[in-house]
XYZ file of C-alpha atoms in Angstrom:
65
model
C 100.629 112.310 99.063
C 100.804 108.772 97.834
C 103.721 106.529 98.597
C 104.464 103.610 96.314
C 106.238 100.623 97.847
C 107.346 97.490 96.073
C 106.256 94.406 97.918
C 107.206 90.842 96.998
C 104.300 88.843 95.717
C 104.583 86.046 98.298
C 103.810 88.648 101.009
C 100.469 89.553 99.340
C 97.159 87.887 100.199
C 93.527 88.626 99.098
C 91.578 90.642 101.610
C 88.195 89.559 102.859
C 87.260 93.222 102.517
C 87.899 93.274 98.738
C 84.698 94.455 97.151
C 84.752 92.146 94.043
C 83.617 88.623 95.077
C 82.820 87.085 91.726
C 82.703 87.766 88.019
C 85.188 89.869 86.086
C 87.759 88.878 83.539
C 88.944 85.292 83.051
C 92.165 84.962 85.034
C 94.035 83.300 82.137
C 93.236 86.241 79.842
C 94.233 88.697 82.633
C 97.536 86.776 83.096
C 98.395 86.856 79.425
C 97.642 90.622 79.415
C 99.826 91.205 82.419
C 102.652 89.192 80.765
C 102.397 91.188 77.503
C 101.799 94.651 79.009
C 102.814 94.581 82.615
C 100.560 95.559 85.516
C 98.716 98.686 84.464
C 97.258 99.703 87.796
C 98.829 99.416 91.217
C 97.453 97.196 93.900
C 96.011 98.786 97.058
C 97.193 96.973 100.139
C 97.060 97.231 103.936
C 99.623 95.907 106.356
C 98.596 92.583 107.956
C 100.256 90.182 110.451
C 103.846 88.983 110.303
C 104.980 91.384 107.670
C 102.382 90.427 105.123
C 99.777 92.598 103.328
C 96.213 92.190 102.377
C 95.176 93.340 98.909
C 92.191 95.620 99.287
C 91.797 96.430 95.581
C 93.262 94.417 92.804
C 92.383 90.857 93.797
C 92.075 89.538 90.215
C 95.430 90.867 89.159
C 97.018 89.358 92.227
C 95.605 85.926 91.288
C 96.865 86.419 87.744
C 100.547 87.129 88.519
């Protein structure tokens, strides 16, 4: 079973374990797409210290919002 939780953006940080280290879509293009269509895929996060979360999958969208 999958649980979906809504976490405020200021509590999200890129994970050093994120598989994508470079390349991909230009962040400005991605930001425009998210503004126009919304975030189309959920971010995958893990709890971290002090009530924060690390983004394990979805680093570029995190940077674009």
